[in-house]
Structures are given as structure tokens and as C-alpha cells.
Amino acid sequence: MHTTRQISRRSMLKASGVAVGAAAGIAAARGTATAAGTGSGSFAHPGLLHTRTDLDRMAAKVKAGAAPYTAGFARLTANRHAQSGWQPRPQAVVYRGAGTPQNYTVLYNDIHAAYQNALRFHVTGESAYADTAVAILNAWSSTLTAVNGSADRFLAAGLYGYQFANAAELVRDHAGFELARFQEMLSKLFGAASDDFLVRHNNAVVSNYWTNWDLANMACVLATGVFCDDRAQVTRAVDYFKNGAGLGAIRNAIPVVYDDGLGEWLEAGRDQGHALLGVGLMGTFCEMAWNQGFDLYGYDDSRFLKGAQYVAKWSMGGQVPFTASTRRKGAIGGWSGSETVTAAAAVDPAMTRPIWAMIANHYTKRRGMSATYVTQIAAKTAPEGGGGDYGPNSGGFDQLGFGTLAFTRDRATSTTGSSASPSPAAAPSALGSAAPLASASASAAGKGKGDDLAATGAGEIVGWTTTAAVATLAGGLLLLRKRARGGQ
């Protein structure tokens, strides 16, 4: 029997009927784009998932024939997206979600081609790859006018917004890249939508949307803020991570910490695929923040590590504790409901995502900490590939990947434990600590039951969660049928 230091989940989920505690300033910004550079501070560039030090390390290690970098680079060069002959197919309007002529597959394939070509350029120095990345990014910034669809449009804004920013960050100074135009597109079409989601959650009860919805949009707000040198936007994203009302905020995503050091991941009660997605997104958020001087990896006594350890152990087939919870669903002023989960979902130990190398290397190499389960699963899944290596559906493109190449690092010569701040090499900004949150209430006209709430694209999810039993419930919510499994 496990005891807990903290069991806050029931009260957190049952009370979350409105979006209170949203980051200060998001409400004022929602629905309008933050102009690039407004409220700007000088950020480190490149400074999202990869710093100049990271890129130089990859190039030097591959040139020297060092393992495991060479194996990671081989996965990159073998990917069809990483070829300089890639031709973009920009669309004026991108649609994601039921009831629309979905064409978002074109977008995520082009984004991953831009990212992979840009990364290959930094490793090899061959300008043809940078030229290809620039051509892809310029084509989209000159063509795209809207990201539309059902509720899934917010997934598109979040996922593809943070990925777009990372691809562009790698070539922001390359000849021919239309930086200002790309900043405008990213801010107006992606960042603004993600900002709005974190405030109003599509006019839904704040807990209607699972953890990964928040995390995708948090990642977009952060990445857009850095790419556009918008200090206020970055601060909002960091504040939300710490104190946001939604299920992506750190204490809501990991609501229970057990005495054995494991932190229960909220979506473990849903299904394995979405739990892995959430861990990958939170790791991405922490890495991007770290490279700008915010230590969110170590926040709240390294709470993220405890959640990652939980998911890693569970995903490898290990037994984990579970505390039952009830989550409220519905529209503000409209329909309402609830869902109770009582056990961790069944897992497929063969399921893999390219998310673990980044997390394992941060905690064990940068910080000198123990991360047993994360280290084991990182070794099991190495060398990590990227988009296109994990199936053709959208789930195979949710992470940029190539962590074996990008994040393998030597152990730091000195560490100071979980309270350490980023080293000077991490290029911290002068932003300092994010300000405390102010309260804000989300208000909107009520919607009928099932109107554009939490549609998650069942066909895509099934494609990358293997044999998980999935059911589409009333209101468009895609939920796993829970299987009793020794939970508490």
C-alpha cells in the first residue's frame, strides 16, 4: 500500500468549473496577435530546443564519429523528410477536425521536413539543406491565412506552432529567410489561438480538456514568445506552467506525488498514447524554457522528473500506484458532466515515442540526478528518430524527435542538485522569475452538448495507440475504456 505526501486531485478536478487562475495578461491578448517585438527583451538565439552550443556539439561529435551521435544522425539522414529535394505544398487555410476538409497532414509533413533539413544543415554545414528549410518556411508564411476546424484546431495551433517556431529558429539568420513575415504568421495564426485556448478553453469547463491540450498550447505560446522576442508572452507561458487553471499546469498534470518518488501522471488514467504525448510536450516546454534561463525541470522539487519516472515505469509494464479522480466536463453555461477514473490504463511495452533522450540527459548529465526508469526507457528506444519514423498519422509527428543526436551530452563537471539554475552555457535571459498569477474568469455563451468540444480525431489516435480500446463519448470526448489494473 502506498501513502501519499499530496493528494489534491479530487478537489482540483471537481472544483475546476471555470478557468480561474489564468496567467495575468492573457485575457487582454486573446483574439489578437501580439506584434513581434512588443514588450520585447533580448532572447538567446538560437534558443528553443537547441542552442548554438548544442548545434556545435552535434556537428563535432558526428564529424568525430562518436557514438551514439552517429547512430542518431543516421536516423536523420535516412528519413525522407530530411532530403534537400523536398518540395513544400503550402495551403491558404489548414483544417483539422471532424466536419472539415482536413488537410493538416500537409502542414505537419512540411514542418518536419523544414526542421529535419535545418538540423541536417547544422550538422553537415551543407547549405542545400538550409536552403530547403528556408524555402519551405517562406512558402508557408507567404500563403497561410488561417488555421480552422473543430476543437482540434487548437491542437493544430499548439503542436504545429511550437514546431514551426523550432524549425524557423534554426534558420532565422540564413540568407533569404523572411523573418518578419514568419514572425507575423506565427504570432497571428498560432500564438494568438494558443493564448486564447489557455484563457477560454474553447468556452468549456477548464478540466474538459486533458493535459496534452494545455501542454501543446503552452509550448506554442512559449516558442512563439521566444521566436518573436516577446517577453510578456514568454512570462505568461512560464506562469501558466506553475499556476495555470488547466490540466497542463504542473501540479494538475502530476496531481499526486507518492512516497516512493513517483508522481502520478493524470492521463495515465486515460491511455498510454496520450500520456506519452504529454510527457514529451512537458519535456519540450521545460527544455525551451531552460535555454532561456527558466529552470522548470527542477520546479517544485523536480516534480516533472517524478511524473516522467512514473510514465516510464508504467510504459515498460511496471506496476504503479493510482489514486482515483473525477474530472468535470462540459461547456460554460451549457451542458455538463463528469468522468471518474479508478486505475491506470493498460499499456503496450512496445509503444515508443521519441521523447526520452532529452529528459534523461537533462537529469542525469546536466544535473547528476538519478532517473532510473527514464534512463532505462531512453536506452530501450535509442537511437531516436523523428517525424515519419513512427507512423504516417498525426501522432507520429507530435514530437520533433532525434533526441539521441540532439540531446546526448557529457556529464556536467559539477552539479548542485535539483535546485540548480541553468548554467551560463544555457544562455539565460534577463527575465528573472515569472510574476505571480492574477485571477481571471473565462466567460462565453453556452454551447450545446457536443458542440465543438474536445473532438480529438479518433482515427488518428487509434493509429498510434495500438490496441488501446477507444470509445467516442457524447460531447466529442475521446476516452479510453478503463481496465481494472490493481489501482488504488
Short mmCIF file of C-alpha atoms in Angstrom, two decimals:
data_model
loop_
_atom_site.label_atom_id
_atom_site.label_comp_id
_atom_site.label_asym_id
_atom_site.label_seq_id
_atom_site.Cartn_x
_atom_site.Cartn_y
_atom_site.Cartn_z
CA MET A 1 0.00 0.00 0.00
CA HIS A 2 1.33 3.39 -0.99
CA THR A 3 0.76 6.52 1.05
CA THR A 4 0.89 9.99 -0.43
CA ARG A 5 2.50 13.25 0.52
CA GLN A 6 -0.04 15.06 -1.52
CA ILE A 7 -3.46 14.04 -2.78
CA SER A 8 -5.02 17.16 -4.25
CA ARG A 9 -6.56 15.65 -7.32
CA ARG A 10 -10.22 15.25 -6.30
CA SER A 11 -10.64 18.82 -5.17
CA MET A 12 -8.67 20.13 -8.14
CA LEU A 13 -10.76 18.38 -10.75
CA LYS A 14 -14.18 18.72 -9.14
CA ALA A 15 -13.73 22.43 -8.50
CA SER A 16 -12.48 23.36 -11.95
CA GLY A 17 -15.73 24.63 -13.42
CA VAL A 18 -14.29 27.90 -14.74
CA ALA A 19 -10.86 28.95 -15.86
CA VAL A 20 -9.67 30.75 -12.75
CA GLY A 21 -6.02 31.47 -12.18
CA ALA A 22 -5.15 32.07 -15.83
CA ALA A 23 -1.93 33.92 -16.42
CA ALA A 24 -2.03 37.67 -15.99
CA GLY A 25 -2.37 39.42 -19.30
CA ILE A 26 -3.57 36.51 -21.43
CA ALA A 27 -7.15 37.73 -21.31
CA ALA A 28 -6.19 41.08 -22.75
CA ALA A 29 -4.22 39.44 -25.52
CA ARG A 30 -6.70 36.78 -26.59
CA GLY A 31 -8.14 37.09 -30.04
CA THR A 32 -5.42 39.46 -31.23
CA ALA A 33 -1.87 38.75 -32.22
CA THR A 34 0.96 40.12 -30.11
CA ALA A 35 3.12 42.09 -32.50
CA ALA A 36 6.59 40.67 -32.88
CA GLY A 37 8.92 42.53 -30.59
CA THR A 38 6.20 44.16 -28.47
CA GLY A 39 7.35 44.18 -24.86
CA SER A 40 10.46 42.56 -26.17
CA GLY A 41 13.59 41.59 -24.33
CA SER A 42 16.72 40.17 -25.81
CA PHE A 43 16.45 36.40 -26.07
CA ALA A 44 19.18 33.90 -26.86
CA HIS A 45 19.06 32.78 -30.49
CA PRO A 46 19.07 30.01 -31.42
CA GLY A 47 17.39 29.28 -28.13
CA LEU A 48 14.38 26.98 -28.33
CA LEU A 49 15.14 23.25 -28.30
CA HIS A 50 18.70 23.82 -29.49
CA THR A 51 21.30 26.41 -28.54
CA ARG A 52 24.42 27.24 -30.50
CA THR A 53 26.39 25.07 -28.06
CA ASP A 54 24.06 22.14 -28.75
CA LEU A 55 24.37 22.51 -32.52
CA ASP A 56 28.15 22.78 -32.37
CA ARG A 57 28.30 19.69 -30.17
CA MET A 58 26.23 17.64 -32.64
CA ALA A 59 28.42 18.67 -35.57
CA ALA A 60 31.67 17.97 -33.74
CA LYS A 61 30.54 14.60 -32.41
CA VAL A 62 29.26 13.37 -35.77
CA LYS A 63 32.42 14.57 -37.51
CA ALA A 64 34.50 12.66 -34.95
CA GLY A 65 32.44 9.50 -35.50
CA ALA A 66 31.37 9.41 -31.85
CA ALA A 67 28.63 7.10 -30.63
CA PRO A 68 25.71 7.37 -30.16
CA TYR A 69 25.61 10.61 -32.17
CA THR A 70 26.45 8.79 -35.39
CA ALA A 71 23.53 6.40 -34.90
CA GLY A 72 21.20 9.32 -34.24
CA PHE A 73 22.47 11.15 -37.30
CA ALA A 74 21.97 8.03 -39.41
CA ARG A 75 18.31 8.03 -38.46
CA LEU A 76 18.06 11.65 -39.55
CA THR A 77 19.71 11.15 -42.94
CA ALA A 78 17.56 8.07 -43.62
CA ASN A 79 14.30 9.97 -43.07
CA ARG A 80 12.56 11.01 -46.28
CA HIS A 81 11.77 14.42 -44.78
CA ALA A 82 15.46 15.25 -44.31
CA GLN A 83 16.24 15.42 -48.01
CA SER A 84 17.13 18.66 -49.81
CA GLY A 85 14.79 17.80 -52.67
CA TRP A 86 11.67 18.19 -50.51
CA GLN A 87 9.00 20.34 -52.20
CA PRO A 88 6.56 22.24 -49.95
CA ARG A 89 2.80 22.28 -50.51
CA PRO A 90 1.59 25.39 -48.67
CA GLN A 91 -2.15 25.84 -48.14
CA ALA A 92 -4.10 29.06 -47.69
CA VAL A 93 -6.26 27.51 -44.96
CA VAL A 94 -5.36 24.48 -42.84
CA TYR A 95 -8.19 22.41 -41.37
CA ARG A 96 -8.01 19.91 -38.55
CA GLY A 97 -11.02 18.20 -37.03
CA ALA A 98 -14.24 16.41 -37.88
CA GLY A 99 -16.63 18.10 -40.28
CA THR A 100 -13.97 19.93 -42.27
CA PRO A 101 -11.93 19.05 -45.35
CA GLN A 102 -8.91 18.07 -43.29
CA ASN A 103 -5.58 18.88 -44.90
CA TYR A 104 -3.34 19.35 -41.87
CA THR A 105 -1.25 16.33 -42.83
CA VAL A 106 0.35 18.52 -45.50
CA LEU A 107 1.31 21.06 -42.84
CA TYR A 108 2.95 18.70 -40.38
CA ASN A 109 4.87 16.89 -43.09
CA ASP A 110 6.27 20.18 -44.39
CA ILE A 111 7.14 21.39 -40.89
CA HIS A 112 9.09 18.24 -40.14
CA ALA A 113 10.85 18.49 -43.48
CA ALA A 114 11.89 22.06 -42.63
CA TYR A 115 13.10 21.07 -39.18
CA GLN A 116 14.99 17.99 -40.34
CA ASN A 117 16.68 19.82 -43.20
CA ALA A 118 17.66 22.67 -40.88
CA LEU A 119 19.07 20.25 -38.33
CA ARG A 120 20.96 18.39 -41.05
CA PHE A 121 22.44 21.70 -42.22
CA HIS A 122 23.79 22.47 -38.77
CA VAL A 123 25.43 19.05 -38.52
CA THR A 124 26.92 18.97 -42.02
CA GLY A 125 27.33 22.63 -42.93
CA GLU A 126 25.86 21.90 -46.38
CA SER A 127 23.83 24.94 -47.41
CA ALA A 128 21.42 22.98 -49.64
CA TYR A 129 19.63 21.74 -46.53
CA ALA A 130 19.27 25.22 -45.04
CA ASP A 131 18.05 26.50 -48.40
CA THR A 132 15.39 23.79 -48.46
CA ALA A 133 14.23 24.62 -44.94
CA VAL A 134 14.05 28.32 -45.80
CA ALA A 135 12.07 27.60 -48.97
CA ILE A 136 9.52 25.54 -47.03
CA LEU A 137 9.09 28.15 -44.29
CA ASN A 138 8.88 31.06 -46.73
CA ALA A 139 6.29 29.24 -48.81
CA TRP A 140 4.01 28.80 -45.81
CA SER A 141 4.43 32.31 -44.43
CA SER A 142 3.51 33.76 -47.83
CA THR A 143 0.43 31.54 -48.25
CA LEU A 144 -1.22 30.55 -44.95
CA THR A 145 -4.08 32.77 -43.81
CA ALA A 146 -5.95 30.66 -41.24
CA VAL A 147 -5.92 27.52 -39.09
CA ASN A 148 -9.51 26.28 -38.82
CA GLY A 149 -11.55 23.22 -37.94
CA SER A 150 -13.37 21.81 -34.94
CA ALA A 151 -11.90 21.95 -31.43
CA ASP A 152 -8.93 20.17 -32.97
CA ARG A 153 -7.86 23.50 -34.47
CA PHE A 154 -6.37 24.26 -31.06
CA LEU A 155 -4.30 21.08 -31.23
CA ALA A 156 -3.10 22.22 -34.66
CA ALA A 157 -2.25 25.69 -33.37
CA GLY A 158 -0.36 24.31 -30.38
CA LEU A 159 1.50 21.40 -31.91
CA TYR A 160 2.39 22.93 -35.24
CA GLY A 161 3.01 26.37 -33.77
CA TYR A 162 5.78 25.21 -31.44
CA GLN A 163 7.24 23.00 -34.18
CA PHE A 164 7.15 25.79 -36.78
CA ALA A 165 8.99 28.07 -34.35
CA ASN A 166 11.68 25.48 -33.72
CA ALA A 167 12.26 24.85 -37.42
CA ALA A 168 12.45 28.57 -38.15
CA GLU A 169 14.71 29.26 -35.18
CA LEU A 170 17.37 27.10 -36.80
CA VAL A 171 17.48 29.25 -39.95
CA ARG A 172 16.37 32.66 -38.63
CA ASP A 173 19.66 34.25 -39.76
CA HIS A 174 20.04 32.30 -43.01
CA ALA A 175 20.11 34.22 -46.28
CA GLY A 176 16.69 34.62 -47.83
CA PHE A 177 14.62 33.74 -44.79
CA GLU A 178 11.66 36.11 -44.43
CA LEU A 179 11.93 36.55 -40.67
CA ALA A 180 9.44 39.37 -40.11
CA ARG A 181 6.80 37.72 -42.27
CA PHE A 182 7.23 34.41 -40.48
CA GLN A 183 7.00 36.12 -37.09
CA GLU A 184 3.74 37.73 -38.12
CA MET A 185 2.26 34.44 -39.32
CA LEU A 186 3.39 32.57 -36.22
CA SER A 187 2.07 35.22 -33.86
CA LYS A 188 -1.30 35.86 -35.52
CA LEU A 189 -2.27 32.36 -36.60
CA PHE A 190 -0.69 30.13 -33.96
CA GLY A 191 0.34 32.09 -30.88
CA ALA A 192 -2.91 34.05 -30.64
CA ALA A 193 -5.03 30.89 -30.89
CA SER A 194 -2.96 29.14 -28.23
CA ASP A 195 -3.16 32.18 -25.96
CA ASP A 196 -6.93 32.17 -26.36
CA PHE A 197 -7.18 28.47 -25.58
CA LEU A 198 -5.32 28.87 -22.29
CA VAL A 199 -7.80 31.56 -21.23
CA ARG A 200 -11.13 30.24 -22.50
CA HIS A 201 -10.51 26.56 -23.28
CA ASN A 202 -12.86 26.79 -26.25
CA ASN A 203 -15.64 28.06 -23.95
CA ALA A 204 -15.52 24.83 -21.99
CA VAL A 205 -15.13 23.90 -18.35
CA VAL A 206 -11.39 24.17 -17.79
CA SER A 207 -10.95 20.47 -16.99
CA ASN A 208 -12.90 19.43 -20.11
CA TYR A 209 -9.62 19.22 -22.00
CA TRP A 210 -6.98 16.72 -20.99
CA THR A 211 -3.40 17.59 -20.08
CA ASN A 212 -1.88 17.37 -23.56
CA TRP A 213 -4.23 20.04 -24.95
CA ASP A 214 -2.89 22.60 -22.50
CA LEU A 215 0.70 21.49 -22.94
CA ALA A 216 0.59 21.79 -26.73
CA ASN A 217 -0.72 25.33 -26.48
CA MET A 218 1.66 26.24 -23.65
CA ALA A 219 4.54 25.09 -25.84
CA CYS A 220 3.28 27.23 -28.71
CA VAL A 221 2.93 30.35 -26.55
CA LEU A 222 6.43 29.89 -25.15
CA ALA A 223 8.06 29.12 -28.50
CA THR A 224 6.26 31.98 -30.24
CA GLY A 225 7.29 34.37 -27.49
CA VAL A 226 10.94 33.45 -27.79
CA PHE A 227 10.96 33.43 -31.58
CA CYS A 228 9.22 36.83 -31.73
CA ASP A 229 11.26 38.27 -28.83
CA ASP A 230 8.07 38.90 -26.85
CA ARG A 231 8.92 38.98 -23.16
CA ALA A 232 5.29 39.20 -21.98
CA GLN A 233 4.30 36.11 -23.93
CA VAL A 234 7.16 34.06 -22.51
CA THR A 235 6.29 35.18 -18.99
CA ARG A 236 2.64 34.17 -19.47
CA ALA A 237 3.67 30.70 -20.59
CA VAL A 238 6.01 30.18 -17.63
CA ASP A 239 3.39 31.48 -15.20
CA TYR A 240 0.82 29.07 -16.61
CA PHE A 241 3.17 26.13 -16.18
CA LYS A 242 3.45 26.96 -12.48
CA ASN A 243 -0.06 28.12 -11.60
CA GLY A 244 -2.44 27.72 -14.53
CA ALA A 245 -6.00 26.55 -14.02
CA GLY A 246 -5.94 23.93 -16.75
CA LEU A 247 -4.75 20.35 -16.61
CA GLY A 248 -1.40 21.17 -18.24
CA ALA A 249 -0.15 23.16 -15.25
CA ILE A 250 2.48 21.13 -13.41
CA ARG A 251 0.50 20.31 -10.25
CA ASN A 252 -2.61 19.43 -12.24
CA ALA A 253 -0.76 17.27 -14.75
CA ILE A 254 1.02 15.48 -11.87
CA PRO A 255 -1.52 15.81 -9.03
CA VAL A 256 -0.16 13.14 -6.69
CA VAL A 257 3.41 12.50 -5.54
CA TYR A 258 3.97 9.19 -3.77
CA ASP A 259 6.43 8.31 -1.05
CA ASP A 260 8.44 6.18 -3.49
CA GLY A 261 9.24 9.29 -5.54
CA LEU A 262 6.84 8.60 -8.40
CA GLY A 263 4.45 11.34 -9.49
CA GLU A 264 1.16 10.13 -10.95
CA TRP A 265 0.61 11.41 -14.48
CA LEU A 266 -3.03 12.45 -14.82
CA GLU A 267 -3.52 10.97 -18.28
CA ALA A 268 -2.27 7.56 -17.16
CA GLY A 269 -5.93 7.04 -16.29
CA ARG A 270 -6.83 7.76 -19.91
CA ASP A 271 -4.43 5.86 -22.17
CA GLN A 272 -0.75 5.31 -22.83
CA GLY A 273 -0.50 7.22 -26.10
CA HIS A 274 -1.75 10.49 -24.68
CA ALA A 275 0.32 10.10 -21.50
CA LEU A 276 3.47 9.71 -23.62
CA LEU A 277 2.44 12.71 -25.70
CA GLY A 278 2.02 14.79 -22.55
CA VAL A 279 5.40 13.82 -21.11
CA GLY A 280 7.05 14.68 -24.43
CA LEU A 281 5.32 18.07 -24.55
CA MET A 282 6.19 18.95 -20.97
CA GLY A 283 9.79 17.95 -21.60
CA THR A 284 9.80 20.15 -24.71
CA PHE A 285 8.40 23.05 -22.70
CA CYS A 286 11.00 22.62 -19.96
CA GLU A 287 13.88 22.39 -22.44
CA MET A 288 12.84 25.54 -24.31
CA ALA A 289 12.40 27.39 -21.02
CA TRP A 290 15.78 26.15 -19.74
CA ASN A 291 17.52 27.56 -22.80
CA GLN A 292 16.13 30.98 -21.88
CA GLY A 293 17.09 30.79 -18.21
CA PHE A 294 13.98 29.31 -16.57
CA ASP A 295 14.55 26.11 -14.57
CA LEU A 296 11.18 24.37 -14.85
CA TYR A 297 12.78 20.93 -14.94
CA GLY A 298 13.67 21.49 -11.28
CA TYR A 299 10.50 23.36 -10.32
CA ASP A 300 8.61 22.10 -7.26
CA ASP A 301 11.34 19.67 -6.22
CA SER A 302 11.75 18.31 -9.77
CA ARG A 303 8.10 17.36 -9.98
CA PHE A 304 8.36 16.74 -13.71
CA LEU A 305 11.04 14.10 -13.16
CA LYS A 306 8.71 12.27 -10.79
CA GLY A 307 5.94 12.28 -13.39
CA ALA A 308 8.29 11.16 -16.14
CA GLN A 309 9.59 8.34 -13.94
CA TYR A 310 6.01 7.21 -13.31
CA VAL A 311 5.15 7.12 -17.02
CA ALA A 312 8.43 5.42 -17.92
CA LYS A 313 7.95 2.64 -15.36
CA TRP A 314 4.29 2.16 -16.29
CA SER A 315 5.03 2.15 -20.03
CA MET A 316 7.62 -0.59 -19.57
CA GLY A 317 4.97 -2.74 -17.90
CA GLY A 318 5.80 -1.95 -14.28
CA GLN A 319 3.20 -1.66 -11.55
CA VAL A 320 2.42 1.89 -10.44
CA PRO A 321 0.11 3.30 -7.75
CA PHE A 322 -3.04 5.13 -8.77
CA THR A 323 -5.40 7.47 -6.97
CA ALA A 324 -8.95 7.65 -8.35
CA SER A 325 -10.26 11.02 -9.51
CA THR A 326 -13.25 12.72 -11.05
CA ARG A 327 -12.92 15.20 -13.89
CA ARG A 328 -15.60 17.74 -14.78
CA LYS A 329 -16.56 18.18 -18.43
CA GLY A 330 -18.86 20.42 -20.41
CA ALA A 331 -19.47 23.92 -21.72
CA ILE A 332 -19.67 27.04 -19.58
CA GLY A 333 -23.37 27.85 -19.27
CA GLY A 334 -24.23 24.76 -21.28
CA TRP A 335 -24.10 21.01 -20.85
CA SER A 336 -22.11 19.44 -18.06
CA GLY A 337 -20.91 16.03 -17.00
CA SER A 338 -18.13 14.21 -15.22
CA GLU A 339 -15.86 11.22 -15.59
CA THR A 340 -14.19 9.13 -12.90
CA VAL A 341 -11.06 7.08 -13.50
CA THR A 342 -10.01 4.46 -10.98
CA ALA A 343 -6.95 2.72 -12.43
CA ALA A 344 -4.00 3.26 -14.70
CA ALA A 345 -4.82 2.16 -18.25
CA ALA A 346 -3.36 -0.92 -19.88
CA VAL A 347 -0.08 -0.46 -21.73
CA ASP A 348 1.80 -1.88 -24.66
CA PRO A 349 5.50 -2.06 -23.67
CA ALA A 350 6.40 -1.93 -27.37
CA MET A 351 4.85 1.51 -27.83
CA THR A 352 7.53 4.13 -28.22
CA ARG A 353 7.82 7.86 -28.76
CA PRO A 354 10.99 9.93 -29.40
CA ILE A 355 10.78 11.80 -26.09
CA TRP A 356 13.12 10.20 -23.58
CA ALA A 357 16.68 11.16 -24.56
CA MET A 358 16.08 14.84 -23.82
CA ILE A 359 14.65 14.15 -20.37
CA ALA A 360 17.20 11.52 -19.38
CA ASN A 361 20.15 13.64 -20.44
CA HIS A 362 18.93 16.69 -18.59
CA TYR A 363 18.51 15.00 -15.24
CA THR A 364 21.40 12.54 -15.34
CA LYS A 365 24.00 14.52 -17.31
CA ARG A 366 23.26 18.17 -16.68
CA ARG A 367 22.14 17.68 -13.09
CA GLY A 368 23.78 14.44 -11.99
CA MET A 369 20.50 13.09 -10.63
CA SER A 370 19.16 9.55 -10.59
CA ALA A 371 16.41 8.80 -13.12
CA THR A 372 16.31 5.01 -13.22
CA TYR A 373 13.16 4.35 -15.23
CA VAL A 374 13.64 7.28 -17.61
CA THR A 375 17.20 6.13 -18.28
CA GLN A 376 16.05 2.57 -18.94
CA ILE A 377 13.33 3.56 -21.39
CA ALA A 378 15.65 6.04 -23.14
CA ALA A 379 18.16 3.24 -23.72
CA LYS A 380 15.39 0.95 -24.92
CA THR A 381 14.13 3.44 -27.51
CA ALA A 382 17.51 4.67 -28.80
CA PRO A 383 18.52 5.80 -31.31
CA GLU A 384 15.53 8.10 -31.58
CA GLY A 385 14.10 9.06 -34.95
CA GLY A 386 11.64 11.83 -35.76
CA GLY A 387 8.54 12.65 -37.76
CA GLY A 388 7.93 9.96 -40.33
CA ASP A 389 9.66 7.23 -38.32
CA TYR A 390 6.69 6.50 -36.04
CA GLY A 391 3.83 6.01 -38.45
CA PRO A 392 2.09 8.22 -41.04
CA ASN A 393 -0.67 9.60 -38.83
CA SER A 394 -0.51 12.79 -36.80
CA GLY A 395 0.59 11.03 -33.61
CA GLY A 396 3.85 10.12 -35.29
CA PHE A 397 4.58 13.82 -35.82
CA ASP A 398 3.70 15.24 -32.40
CA GLN A 399 7.37 15.45 -31.36
CA LEU A 400 10.28 16.70 -33.46
CA GLY A 401 12.44 13.84 -32.17
CA PHE A 402 16.07 12.91 -32.92
CA GLY A 403 16.94 13.17 -29.25
CA THR A 404 19.87 10.73 -29.44
CA LEU A 405 21.61 13.12 -31.83
CA ALA A 406 20.38 16.36 -30.32
CA PHE A 407 20.38 15.84 -26.56
CA THR A 408 23.05 13.28 -25.74
CA ARG A 409 25.64 15.15 -23.71
CA ASP A 410 28.62 14.53 -21.47
CA ARG A 411 28.08 14.63 -17.74
CA ALA A 412 28.47 18.11 -16.30
CA THR A 413 31.69 18.60 -14.35
CA SER A 414 29.79 19.97 -11.37
CA THR A 415 26.16 19.84 -10.29
CA THR A 416 24.18 21.30 -7.46
CA GLY A 417 21.20 19.00 -7.36
CA SER A 418 17.59 19.73 -8.17
CA SER A 419 17.78 23.34 -7.09
CA ALA A 420 20.45 24.25 -9.63
CA SER A 421 19.82 27.03 -12.09
CA PRO A 422 20.75 26.83 -15.76
CA SER A 423 24.45 27.22 -16.37
CA PRO A 424 25.78 30.19 -18.34
CA ALA A 425 26.08 27.87 -21.34
CA ALA A 426 22.31 27.62 -21.31
CA ALA A 427 22.20 31.33 -22.30
CA PRO A 428 19.74 32.56 -19.66
CA SER A 429 17.81 35.71 -20.36
CA ALA A 430 17.35 38.62 -18.02
CA LEU A 431 13.70 37.81 -17.46
CA GLY A 432 14.12 36.51 -13.94
CA SER A 433 11.24 34.86 -12.13
CA ALA A 434 7.81 34.96 -13.66
CA ALA A 435 5.35 37.14 -11.79
CA PRO A 436 2.54 35.62 -9.67
CA LEU A 437 -0.68 34.95 -11.49
CA ALA A 438 -3.74 37.11 -11.29
CA SER A 439 -7.16 35.53 -11.39
CA ALA A 440 -9.27 35.69 -14.49
CA SER A 441 -12.60 34.14 -15.29
CA ALA A 442 -13.48 32.69 -18.63
CA SER A 443 -16.90 33.65 -19.83
CA ALA A 444 -18.66 32.81 -23.03
CA ALA A 445 -22.04 32.00 -24.39
CA GLY A 446 -23.08 28.46 -23.61
CA LYS A 447 -22.85 25.79 -26.25
CA GLY A 448 -25.00 22.77 -26.68
CA LYS A 449 -23.79 19.35 -25.65
CA GLY A 450 -21.29 18.11 -28.17
CA ASP A 451 -20.75 21.45 -29.89
CA ASP A 452 -17.09 21.58 -30.84
CA LEU A 453 -15.74 20.31 -27.51
CA ALA A 454 -12.69 18.08 -27.29
CA ALA A 455 -13.01 16.27 -30.58
CA THR A 456 -9.67 14.51 -30.79
CA GLY A 457 -9.64 12.81 -34.15
CA ALA A 458 -10.39 9.19 -33.23
CA GLY A 459 -8.94 7.77 -36.41
CA GLU A 460 -5.57 9.37 -35.77
CA ILE A 461 -5.38 8.36 -32.13
CA VAL A 462 -6.17 4.72 -32.80
CA GLY A 463 -3.41 4.68 -35.38
CA TRP A 464 -0.72 5.36 -32.81
CA THR A 465 -2.07 3.88 -29.59
CA THR A 466 -2.02 0.33 -30.97
CA THR A 467 -4.54 -1.93 -29.24
CA ALA A 468 -5.91 0.52 -26.68
CA ALA A 469 -9.71 0.30 -26.50
CA VAL A 470 -11.03 3.70 -27.53
CA ALA A 471 -14.58 4.98 -27.46
CA THR A 472 -16.05 8.27 -28.63
CA LEU A 473 -18.41 9.55 -25.94
CA ALA A 474 -21.11 12.20 -26.03
CA GLY A 475 -19.75 15.70 -26.40
CA GLY A 476 -16.96 14.62 -28.72
CA LEU A 477 -14.73 13.40 -25.88
CA LEU A 478 -12.39 10.62 -26.85
CA LEU A 479 -11.75 8.48 -23.78
CA LEU A 480 -10.23 5.14 -23.03
CA ARG A 481 -12.42 2.43 -21.57
CA LYS A 482 -10.70 1.84 -18.29
CA ARG A 483 -9.40 -1.62 -17.46
CA ALA A 484 -9.14 -2.57 -13.80
CA ARG A 485 -5.47 -3.00 -13.01
CA GLY A 486 -4.58 -3.06 -9.38
CA GLY A 487 -5.16 0.67 -8.89
CA GLN A 488 -5.92 2.33 -5.62
#
